[in-house]
PDB file of C-alpha atoms in Angstrom:
ATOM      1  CA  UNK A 147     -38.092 -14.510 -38.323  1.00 48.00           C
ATOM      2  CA  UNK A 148     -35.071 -12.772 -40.404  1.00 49.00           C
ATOM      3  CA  UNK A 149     -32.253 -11.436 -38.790  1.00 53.00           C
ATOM      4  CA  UNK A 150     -33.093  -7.943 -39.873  1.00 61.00           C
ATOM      5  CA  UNK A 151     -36.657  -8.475 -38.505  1.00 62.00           C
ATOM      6  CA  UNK A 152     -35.170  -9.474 -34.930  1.00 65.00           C
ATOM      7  CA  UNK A 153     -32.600  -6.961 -35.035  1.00 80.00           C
ATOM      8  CA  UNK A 154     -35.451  -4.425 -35.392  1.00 87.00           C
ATOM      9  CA  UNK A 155     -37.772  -5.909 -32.933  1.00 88.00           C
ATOM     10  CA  UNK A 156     -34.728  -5.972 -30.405  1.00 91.00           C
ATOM     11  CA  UNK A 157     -34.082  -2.123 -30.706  1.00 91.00           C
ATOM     12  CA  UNK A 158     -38.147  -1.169 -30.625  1.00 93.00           C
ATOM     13  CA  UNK A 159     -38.658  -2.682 -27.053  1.00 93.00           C
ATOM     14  CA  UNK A 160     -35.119  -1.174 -26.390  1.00 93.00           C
ATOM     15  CA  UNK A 161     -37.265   2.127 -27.123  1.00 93.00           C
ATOM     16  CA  UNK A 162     -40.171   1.048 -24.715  1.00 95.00           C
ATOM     17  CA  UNK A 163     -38.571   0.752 -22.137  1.00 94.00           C
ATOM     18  CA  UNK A 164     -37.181   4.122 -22.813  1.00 92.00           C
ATOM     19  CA  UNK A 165     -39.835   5.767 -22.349  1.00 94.00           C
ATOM     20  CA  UNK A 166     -39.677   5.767 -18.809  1.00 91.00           C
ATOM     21  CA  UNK A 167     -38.635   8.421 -16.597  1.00 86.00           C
ATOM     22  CA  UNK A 168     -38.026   9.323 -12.732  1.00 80.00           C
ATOM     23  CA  UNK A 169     -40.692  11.869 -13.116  1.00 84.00           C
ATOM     24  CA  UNK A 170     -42.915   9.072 -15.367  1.00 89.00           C
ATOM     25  CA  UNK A 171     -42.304   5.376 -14.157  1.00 92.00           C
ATOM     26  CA  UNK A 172     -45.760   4.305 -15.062  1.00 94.00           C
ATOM     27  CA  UNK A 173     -47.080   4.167 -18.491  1.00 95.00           C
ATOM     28  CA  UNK A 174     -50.627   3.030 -19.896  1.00 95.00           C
ATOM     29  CA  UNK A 175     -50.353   1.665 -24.139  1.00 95.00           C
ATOM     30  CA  UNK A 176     -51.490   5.034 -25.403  1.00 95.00           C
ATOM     31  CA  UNK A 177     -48.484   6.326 -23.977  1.00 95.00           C
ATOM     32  CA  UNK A 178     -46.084   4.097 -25.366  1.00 96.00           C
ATOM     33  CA  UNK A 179     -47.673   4.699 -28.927  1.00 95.00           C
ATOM     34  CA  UNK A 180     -47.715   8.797 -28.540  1.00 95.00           C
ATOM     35  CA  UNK A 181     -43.837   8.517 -27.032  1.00 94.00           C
ATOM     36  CA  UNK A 182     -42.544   5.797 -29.793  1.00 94.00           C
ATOM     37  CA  UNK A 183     -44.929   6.320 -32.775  1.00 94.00           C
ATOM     38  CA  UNK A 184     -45.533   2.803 -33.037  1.00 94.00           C
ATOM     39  CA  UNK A 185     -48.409   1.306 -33.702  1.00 94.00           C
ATOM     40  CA  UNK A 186     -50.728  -0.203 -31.224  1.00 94.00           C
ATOM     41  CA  UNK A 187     -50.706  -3.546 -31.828  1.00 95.00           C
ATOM     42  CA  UNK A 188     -47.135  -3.754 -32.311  1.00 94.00           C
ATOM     43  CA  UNK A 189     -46.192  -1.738 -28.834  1.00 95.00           C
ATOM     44  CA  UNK A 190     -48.428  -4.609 -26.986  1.00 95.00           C
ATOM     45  CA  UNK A 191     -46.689  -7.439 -28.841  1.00 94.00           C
ATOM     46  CA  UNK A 192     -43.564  -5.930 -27.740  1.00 95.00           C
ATOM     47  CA  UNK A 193     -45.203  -5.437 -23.941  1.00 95.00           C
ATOM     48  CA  UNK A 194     -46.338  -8.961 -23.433  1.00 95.00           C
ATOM     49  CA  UNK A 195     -42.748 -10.356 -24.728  1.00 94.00           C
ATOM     50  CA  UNK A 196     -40.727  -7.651 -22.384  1.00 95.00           C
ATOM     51  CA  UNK A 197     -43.482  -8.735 -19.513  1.00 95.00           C
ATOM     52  CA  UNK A 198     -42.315 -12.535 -20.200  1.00 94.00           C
ATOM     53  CA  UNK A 199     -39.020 -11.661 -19.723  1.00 92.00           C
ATOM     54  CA  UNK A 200     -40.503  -9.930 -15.821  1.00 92.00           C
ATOM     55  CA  UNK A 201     -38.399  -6.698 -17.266  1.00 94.00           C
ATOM     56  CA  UNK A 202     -41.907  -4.979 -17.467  1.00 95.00           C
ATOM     57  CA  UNK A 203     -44.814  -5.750 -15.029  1.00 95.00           C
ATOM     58  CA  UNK A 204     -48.667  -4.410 -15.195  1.00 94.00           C
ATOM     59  CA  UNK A 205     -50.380  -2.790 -12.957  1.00 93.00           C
ATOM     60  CA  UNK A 206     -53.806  -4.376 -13.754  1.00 92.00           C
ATOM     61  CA  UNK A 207     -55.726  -2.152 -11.554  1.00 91.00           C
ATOM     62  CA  UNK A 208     -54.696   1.238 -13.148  1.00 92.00           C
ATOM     63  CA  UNK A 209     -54.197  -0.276 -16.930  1.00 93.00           C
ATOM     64  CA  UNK A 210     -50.296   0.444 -16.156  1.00 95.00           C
ATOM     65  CA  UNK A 211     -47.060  -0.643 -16.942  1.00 96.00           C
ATOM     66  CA  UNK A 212     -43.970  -0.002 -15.061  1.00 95.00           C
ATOM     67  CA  UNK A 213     -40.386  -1.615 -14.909  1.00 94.00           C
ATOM     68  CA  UNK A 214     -39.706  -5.109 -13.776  1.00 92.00           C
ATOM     69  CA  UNK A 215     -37.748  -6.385 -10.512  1.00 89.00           C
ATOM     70  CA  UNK A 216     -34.824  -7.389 -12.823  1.00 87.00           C
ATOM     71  CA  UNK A 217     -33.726  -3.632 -13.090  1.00 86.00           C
ATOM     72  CA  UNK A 218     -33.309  -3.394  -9.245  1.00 80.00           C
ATOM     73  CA  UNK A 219     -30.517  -6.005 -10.173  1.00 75.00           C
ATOM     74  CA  UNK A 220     -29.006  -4.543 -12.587  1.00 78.00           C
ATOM     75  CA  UNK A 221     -28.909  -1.101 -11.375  1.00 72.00           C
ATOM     76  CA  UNK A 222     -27.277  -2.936  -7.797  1.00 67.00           C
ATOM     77  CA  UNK A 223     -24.273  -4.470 -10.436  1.00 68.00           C
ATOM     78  CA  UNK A 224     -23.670  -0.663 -12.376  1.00 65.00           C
ATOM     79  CA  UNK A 225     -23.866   0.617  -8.875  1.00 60.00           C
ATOM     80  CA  UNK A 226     -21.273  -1.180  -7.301  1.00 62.00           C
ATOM     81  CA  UNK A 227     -18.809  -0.858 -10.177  1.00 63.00           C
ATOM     82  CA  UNK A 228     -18.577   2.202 -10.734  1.00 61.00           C
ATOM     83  CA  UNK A 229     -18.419   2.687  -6.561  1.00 74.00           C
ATOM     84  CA  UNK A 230     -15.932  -0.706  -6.952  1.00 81.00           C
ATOM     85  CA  UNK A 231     -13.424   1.891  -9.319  1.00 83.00           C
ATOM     86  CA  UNK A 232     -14.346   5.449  -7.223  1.00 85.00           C
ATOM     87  CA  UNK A 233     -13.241   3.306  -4.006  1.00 86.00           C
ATOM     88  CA  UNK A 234     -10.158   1.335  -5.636  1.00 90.00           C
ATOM     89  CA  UNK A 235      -8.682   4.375  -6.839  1.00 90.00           C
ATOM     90  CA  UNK A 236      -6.932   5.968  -3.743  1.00 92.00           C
ATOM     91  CA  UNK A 237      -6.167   2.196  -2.418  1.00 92.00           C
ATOM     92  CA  UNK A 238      -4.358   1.352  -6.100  1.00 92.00           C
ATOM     93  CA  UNK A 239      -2.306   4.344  -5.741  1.00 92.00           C
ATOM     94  CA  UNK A 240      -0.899   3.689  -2.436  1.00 93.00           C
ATOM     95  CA  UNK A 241      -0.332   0.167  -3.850  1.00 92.00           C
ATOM     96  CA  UNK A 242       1.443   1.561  -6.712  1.00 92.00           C
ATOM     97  CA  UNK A 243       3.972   3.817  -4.572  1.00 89.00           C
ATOM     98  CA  UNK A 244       4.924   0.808  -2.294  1.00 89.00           C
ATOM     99  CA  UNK A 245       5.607  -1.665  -5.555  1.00 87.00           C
ATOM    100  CA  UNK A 246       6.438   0.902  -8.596  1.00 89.00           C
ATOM    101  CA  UNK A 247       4.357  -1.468 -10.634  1.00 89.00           C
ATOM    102  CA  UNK A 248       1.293  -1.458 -12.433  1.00 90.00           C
ATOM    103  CA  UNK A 249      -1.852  -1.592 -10.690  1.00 93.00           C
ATOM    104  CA  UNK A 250      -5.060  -2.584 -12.574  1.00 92.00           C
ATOM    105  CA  UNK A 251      -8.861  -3.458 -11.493  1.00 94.00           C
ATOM    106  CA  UNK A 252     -10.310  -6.130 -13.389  1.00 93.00           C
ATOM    107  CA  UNK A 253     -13.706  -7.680 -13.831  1.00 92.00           C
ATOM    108  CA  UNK A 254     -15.651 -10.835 -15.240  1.00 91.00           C
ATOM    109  CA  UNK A 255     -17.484  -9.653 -17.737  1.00 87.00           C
ATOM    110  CA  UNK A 256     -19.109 -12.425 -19.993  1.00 86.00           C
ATOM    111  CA  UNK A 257     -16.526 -15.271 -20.419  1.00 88.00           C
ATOM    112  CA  UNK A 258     -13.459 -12.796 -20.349  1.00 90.00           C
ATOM    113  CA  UNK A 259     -11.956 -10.181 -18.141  1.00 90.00           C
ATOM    114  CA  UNK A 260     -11.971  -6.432 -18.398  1.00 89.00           C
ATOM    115  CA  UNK A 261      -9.395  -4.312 -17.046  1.00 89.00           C
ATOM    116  CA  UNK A 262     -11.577  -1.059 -15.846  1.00 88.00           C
ATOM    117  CA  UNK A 263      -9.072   0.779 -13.935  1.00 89.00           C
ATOM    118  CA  UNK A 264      -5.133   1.306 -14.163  1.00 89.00           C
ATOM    119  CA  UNK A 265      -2.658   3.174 -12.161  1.00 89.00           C
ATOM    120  CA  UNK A 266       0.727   3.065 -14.446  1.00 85.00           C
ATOM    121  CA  UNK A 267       4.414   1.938 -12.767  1.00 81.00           C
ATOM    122  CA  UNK A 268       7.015   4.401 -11.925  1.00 76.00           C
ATOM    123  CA  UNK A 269       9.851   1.790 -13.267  1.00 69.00           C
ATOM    124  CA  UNK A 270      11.003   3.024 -16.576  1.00 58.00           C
ATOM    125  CA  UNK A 271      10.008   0.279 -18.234  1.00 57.00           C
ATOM    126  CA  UNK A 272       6.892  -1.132 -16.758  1.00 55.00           C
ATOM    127  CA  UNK A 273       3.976  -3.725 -18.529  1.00 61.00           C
ATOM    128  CA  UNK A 274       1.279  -1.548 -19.916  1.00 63.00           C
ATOM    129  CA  UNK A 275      -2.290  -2.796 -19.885  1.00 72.00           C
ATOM    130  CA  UNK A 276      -5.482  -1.406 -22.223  1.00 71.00           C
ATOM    131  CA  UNK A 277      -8.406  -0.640 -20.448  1.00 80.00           C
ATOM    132  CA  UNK A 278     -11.783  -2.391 -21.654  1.00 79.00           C
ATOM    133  CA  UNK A 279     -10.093  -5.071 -23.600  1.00 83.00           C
ATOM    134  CA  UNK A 280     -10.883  -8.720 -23.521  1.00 88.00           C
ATOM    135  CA  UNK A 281      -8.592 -11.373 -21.862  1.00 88.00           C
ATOM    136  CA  UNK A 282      -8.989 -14.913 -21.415  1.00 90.00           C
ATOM    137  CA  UNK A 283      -9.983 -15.771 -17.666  1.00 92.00           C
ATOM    138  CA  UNK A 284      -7.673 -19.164 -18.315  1.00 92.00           C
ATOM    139  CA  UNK A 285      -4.486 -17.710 -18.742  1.00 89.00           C
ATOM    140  CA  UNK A 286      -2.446 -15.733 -16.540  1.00 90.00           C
ATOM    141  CA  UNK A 287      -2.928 -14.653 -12.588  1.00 93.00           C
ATOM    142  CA  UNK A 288      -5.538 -11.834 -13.114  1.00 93.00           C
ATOM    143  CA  UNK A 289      -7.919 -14.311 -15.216  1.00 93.00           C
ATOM    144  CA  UNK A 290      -7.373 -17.263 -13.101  1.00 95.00           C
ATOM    145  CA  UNK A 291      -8.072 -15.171  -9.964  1.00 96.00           C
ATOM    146  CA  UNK A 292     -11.545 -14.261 -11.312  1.00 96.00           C
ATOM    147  CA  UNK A 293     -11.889 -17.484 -12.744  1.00 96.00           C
ATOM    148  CA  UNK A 294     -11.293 -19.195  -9.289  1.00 95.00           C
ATOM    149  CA  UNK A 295     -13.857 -17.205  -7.370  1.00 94.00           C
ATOM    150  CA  UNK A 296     -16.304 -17.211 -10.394  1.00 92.00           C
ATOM    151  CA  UNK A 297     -19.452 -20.079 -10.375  1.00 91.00           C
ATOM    152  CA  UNK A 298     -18.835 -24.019 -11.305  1.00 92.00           C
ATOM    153  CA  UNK A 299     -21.409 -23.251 -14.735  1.00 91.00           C
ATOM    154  CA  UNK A 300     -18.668 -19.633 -15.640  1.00 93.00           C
ATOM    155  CA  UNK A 301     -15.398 -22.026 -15.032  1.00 93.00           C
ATOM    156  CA  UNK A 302     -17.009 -25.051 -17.350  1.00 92.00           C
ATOM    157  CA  UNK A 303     -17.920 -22.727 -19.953  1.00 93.00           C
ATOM    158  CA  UNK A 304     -14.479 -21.165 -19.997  1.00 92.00           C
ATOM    159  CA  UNK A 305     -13.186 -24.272 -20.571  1.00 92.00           C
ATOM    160  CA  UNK A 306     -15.442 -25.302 -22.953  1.00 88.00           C
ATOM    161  CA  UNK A 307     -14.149 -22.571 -25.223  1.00 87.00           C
ATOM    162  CA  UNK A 308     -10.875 -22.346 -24.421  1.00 86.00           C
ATOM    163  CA  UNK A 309      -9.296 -25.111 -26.835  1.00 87.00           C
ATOM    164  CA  UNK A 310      -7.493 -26.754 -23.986  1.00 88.00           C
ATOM    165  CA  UNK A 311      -6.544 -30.084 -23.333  1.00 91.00           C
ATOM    166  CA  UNK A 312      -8.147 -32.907 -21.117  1.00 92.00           C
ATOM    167  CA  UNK A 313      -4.581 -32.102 -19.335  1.00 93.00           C
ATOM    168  CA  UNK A 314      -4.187 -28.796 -19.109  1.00 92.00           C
ATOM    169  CA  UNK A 315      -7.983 -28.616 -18.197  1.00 93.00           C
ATOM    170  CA  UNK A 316      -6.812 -30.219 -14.926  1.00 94.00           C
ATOM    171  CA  UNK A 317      -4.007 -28.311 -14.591  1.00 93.00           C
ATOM    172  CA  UNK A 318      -6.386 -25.607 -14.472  1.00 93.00           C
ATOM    173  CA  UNK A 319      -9.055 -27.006 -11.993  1.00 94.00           C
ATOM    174  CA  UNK A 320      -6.114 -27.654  -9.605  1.00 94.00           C
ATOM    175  CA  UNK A 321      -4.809 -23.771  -9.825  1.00 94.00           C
ATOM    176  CA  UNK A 322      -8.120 -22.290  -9.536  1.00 95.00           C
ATOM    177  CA  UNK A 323      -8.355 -24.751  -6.032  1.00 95.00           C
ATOM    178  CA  UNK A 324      -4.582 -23.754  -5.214  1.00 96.00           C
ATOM    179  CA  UNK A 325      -6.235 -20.123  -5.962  1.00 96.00           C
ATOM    180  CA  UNK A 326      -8.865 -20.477  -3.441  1.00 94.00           C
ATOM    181  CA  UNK A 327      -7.282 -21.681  -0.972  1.00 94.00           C
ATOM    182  CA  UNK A 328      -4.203 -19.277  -0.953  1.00 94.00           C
ATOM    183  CA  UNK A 329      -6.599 -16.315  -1.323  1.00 94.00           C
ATOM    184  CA  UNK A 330      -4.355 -15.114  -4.531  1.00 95.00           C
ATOM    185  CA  UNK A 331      -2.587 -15.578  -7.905  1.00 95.00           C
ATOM    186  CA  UNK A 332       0.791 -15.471  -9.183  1.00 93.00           C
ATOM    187  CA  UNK A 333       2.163 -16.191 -12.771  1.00 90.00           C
ATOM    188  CA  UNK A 334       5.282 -15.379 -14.238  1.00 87.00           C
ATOM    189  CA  UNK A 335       6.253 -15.522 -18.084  1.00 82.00           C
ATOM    190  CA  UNK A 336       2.090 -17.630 -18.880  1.00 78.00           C
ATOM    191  CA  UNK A 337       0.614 -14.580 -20.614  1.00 76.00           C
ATOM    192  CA  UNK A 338       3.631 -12.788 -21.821  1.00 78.00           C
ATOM    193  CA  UNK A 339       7.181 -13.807 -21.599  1.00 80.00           C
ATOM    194  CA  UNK A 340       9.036 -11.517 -18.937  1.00 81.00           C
ATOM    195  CA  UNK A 341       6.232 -10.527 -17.220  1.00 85.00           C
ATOM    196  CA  UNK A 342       5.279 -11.348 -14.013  1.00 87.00           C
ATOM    197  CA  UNK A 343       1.494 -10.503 -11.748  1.00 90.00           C
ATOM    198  CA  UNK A 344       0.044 -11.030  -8.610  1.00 93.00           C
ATOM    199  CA  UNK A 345      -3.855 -10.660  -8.671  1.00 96.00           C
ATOM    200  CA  UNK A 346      -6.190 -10.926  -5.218  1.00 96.00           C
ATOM    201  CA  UNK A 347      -9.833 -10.832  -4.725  1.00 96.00           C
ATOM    202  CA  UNK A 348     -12.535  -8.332  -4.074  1.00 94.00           C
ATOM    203  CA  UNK A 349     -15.577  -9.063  -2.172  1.00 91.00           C
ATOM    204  CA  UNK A 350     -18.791  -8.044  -1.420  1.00 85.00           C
ATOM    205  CA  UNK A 351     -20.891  -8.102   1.644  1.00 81.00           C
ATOM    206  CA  UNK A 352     -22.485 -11.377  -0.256  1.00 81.00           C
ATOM    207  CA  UNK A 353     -18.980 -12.972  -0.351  1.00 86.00           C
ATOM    208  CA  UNK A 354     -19.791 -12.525  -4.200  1.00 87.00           C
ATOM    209  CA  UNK A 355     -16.679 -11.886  -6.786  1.00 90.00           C
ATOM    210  CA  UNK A 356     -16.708  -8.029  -7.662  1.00 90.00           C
ATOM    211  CA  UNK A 357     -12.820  -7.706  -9.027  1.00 92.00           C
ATOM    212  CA  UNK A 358      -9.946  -8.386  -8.515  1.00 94.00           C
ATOM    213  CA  UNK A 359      -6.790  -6.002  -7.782  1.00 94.00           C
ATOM    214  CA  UNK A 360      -3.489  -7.066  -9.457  1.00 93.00           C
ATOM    215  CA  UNK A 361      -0.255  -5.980  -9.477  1.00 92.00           C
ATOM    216  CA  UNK A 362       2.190  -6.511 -12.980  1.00 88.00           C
ATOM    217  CA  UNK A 363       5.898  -5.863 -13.730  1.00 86.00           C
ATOM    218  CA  UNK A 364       8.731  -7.294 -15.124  1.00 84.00           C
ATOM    219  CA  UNK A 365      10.160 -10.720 -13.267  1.00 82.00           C
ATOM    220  CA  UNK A 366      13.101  -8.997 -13.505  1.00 75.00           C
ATOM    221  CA  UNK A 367      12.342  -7.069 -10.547  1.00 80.00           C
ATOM    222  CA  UNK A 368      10.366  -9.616  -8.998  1.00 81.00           C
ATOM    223  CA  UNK A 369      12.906 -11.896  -7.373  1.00 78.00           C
ATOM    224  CA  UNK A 370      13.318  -9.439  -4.226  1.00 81.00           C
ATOM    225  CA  UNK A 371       9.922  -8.344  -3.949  1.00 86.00           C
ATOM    226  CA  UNK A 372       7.456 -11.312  -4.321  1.00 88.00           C
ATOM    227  CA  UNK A 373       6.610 -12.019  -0.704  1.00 90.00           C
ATOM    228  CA  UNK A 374       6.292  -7.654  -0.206  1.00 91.00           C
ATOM    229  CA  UNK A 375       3.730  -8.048  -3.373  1.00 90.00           C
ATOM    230  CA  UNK A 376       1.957 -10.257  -2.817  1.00 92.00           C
ATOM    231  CA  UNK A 377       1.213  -8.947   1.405  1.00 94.00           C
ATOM    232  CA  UNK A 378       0.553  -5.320  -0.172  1.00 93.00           C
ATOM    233  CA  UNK A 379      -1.550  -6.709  -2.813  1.00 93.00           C
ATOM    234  CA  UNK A 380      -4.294  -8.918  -0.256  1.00 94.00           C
ATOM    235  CA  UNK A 381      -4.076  -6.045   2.306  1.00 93.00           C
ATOM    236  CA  UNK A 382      -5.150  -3.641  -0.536  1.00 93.00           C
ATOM    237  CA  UNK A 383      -7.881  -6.250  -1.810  1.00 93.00           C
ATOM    238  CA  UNK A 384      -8.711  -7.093   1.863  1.00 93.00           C
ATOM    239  CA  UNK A 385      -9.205  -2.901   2.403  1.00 92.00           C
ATOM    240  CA  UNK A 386     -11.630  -2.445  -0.902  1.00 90.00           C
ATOM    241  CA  UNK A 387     -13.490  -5.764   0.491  1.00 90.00           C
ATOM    242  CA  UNK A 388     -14.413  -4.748   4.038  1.00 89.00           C
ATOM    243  CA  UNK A 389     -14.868  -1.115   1.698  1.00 85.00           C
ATOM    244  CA  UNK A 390     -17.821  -3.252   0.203  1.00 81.00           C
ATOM    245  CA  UNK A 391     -18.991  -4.623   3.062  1.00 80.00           C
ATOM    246  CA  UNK A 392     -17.194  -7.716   3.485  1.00 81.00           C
ATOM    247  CA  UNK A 393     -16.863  -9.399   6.366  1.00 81.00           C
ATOM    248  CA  UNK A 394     -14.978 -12.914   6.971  1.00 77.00           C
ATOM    249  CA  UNK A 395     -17.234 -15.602   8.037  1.00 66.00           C
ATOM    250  CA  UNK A 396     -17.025 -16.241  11.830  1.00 55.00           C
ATOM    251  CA  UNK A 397     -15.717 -12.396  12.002  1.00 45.00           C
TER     252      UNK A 397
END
């Protein structure tokens, strides 16, 4: 099948499965055809292949489609982000006014992290971070935090296409254990010379990775402060967890 072909399949049982509404969440063939305009054959092609997948299931009773399981999943992971940044907000401000520095909320999102959320220093000159941009989960305390709380097949794959060394892979492995164990991150001057962070995990009621909170400056100013950070920083991420429904095991 050619690219184009694939491309165009892709974006017509997109369509399907945009037909559905909250006020219709069931569907019989002739309504995909009167919503989409496509042709019969082709809307049950694309049916059986989304059905396959379990994103689409059939009632067989009532000649029916509706959505699959899978969606209860993914609406659960948009959920708790966006209630992950609504929640973090008022904790990363308080953070911010005890530290000065730059808060930010990060999250894994394919073999990278995000930043999703940022509350600016009030230090004159303070490390600024772009929202929604790409970093490598190898490098640096926010990615290594994630990476350290992320699954065995995420941290091989990372290092599968990270370039690194059979050395500096075990460097690696034996931070993201030193990670774990500490219950946070610090690096100063890995990502960018003269800058310093301290990143902690967020939890769910699962125990499951949802973010993690960090805090970024200059190691200038960090010499004084570390030990104050880094407390602020796992009481904040400690708050957000128990926010989430966390609870330590044996608690």
């Amino acid at each position: 099948m050619k690219t184009n072909d694939t491309v165009q399949s892709v974006e017509r049982a997109i369509e399907l499965l945009y037909c559905f509404t909250a006020q219709t969440p069931e569907l019989t063939l002739n309504d995909f055809v009167k919503r989409t305009g496509l042709n019969r054959t082709t809307v049950f092609r694309l049916l059986s292949s989304l059905m396959k997948k379990e994103l689409i299931s059939k009632n067989e009773g009532k000649n029916t489609y509706q959505l699959g399981l899978p969606f209860i999943h993914f609406g659960q992971i948009v959920s708790e982000n966006l209630d992950l940044r609504r929640m973090a907000l008022p904790v990363m401000n308080r953070l911010t006014e005890v530290s000065k520095e730059t808060i930010s909320l990060n999250i894994v999102q394919g073999a990278a992290r995000i930043c999703v959320e940022k509350i600016e220093g009030k230090e004159d000159i303070r490390q600024f971070i772009h929202l929604g941009i790409p970093y490598p989960l190898y490098k640096g305390a926010s990615g290594k935090l994630l990476l350290a709380y992320s699954t065995e097949e995420l941290i091989e794959e990372v290092i599968e296409g990270s370039g690194m060394t059979n050395d500096e892979t075990k460097a690696l492995k034996k931070d993201l254990i030193q990670i774990r164990d500490q219950g946070f991150a610090f690096s100063r001057n890995e990502r960018i010379t003269g800058a310093f962070a301290i990143s902690t995990p967020i939890l769910n009621s699962q125990h499951e990775l949802m973010g993690g909170l960090s805090i970024s400056g200059l190691s200038a100013r960090l010499d004084n402060n570390k030990q104050l950070f880094i407390e602020a920083a796992i009481q904040s991420a400690e708050k957000l967890s128990a926010m989430m429904g966390y609870q330590k095991l044996g608690g």
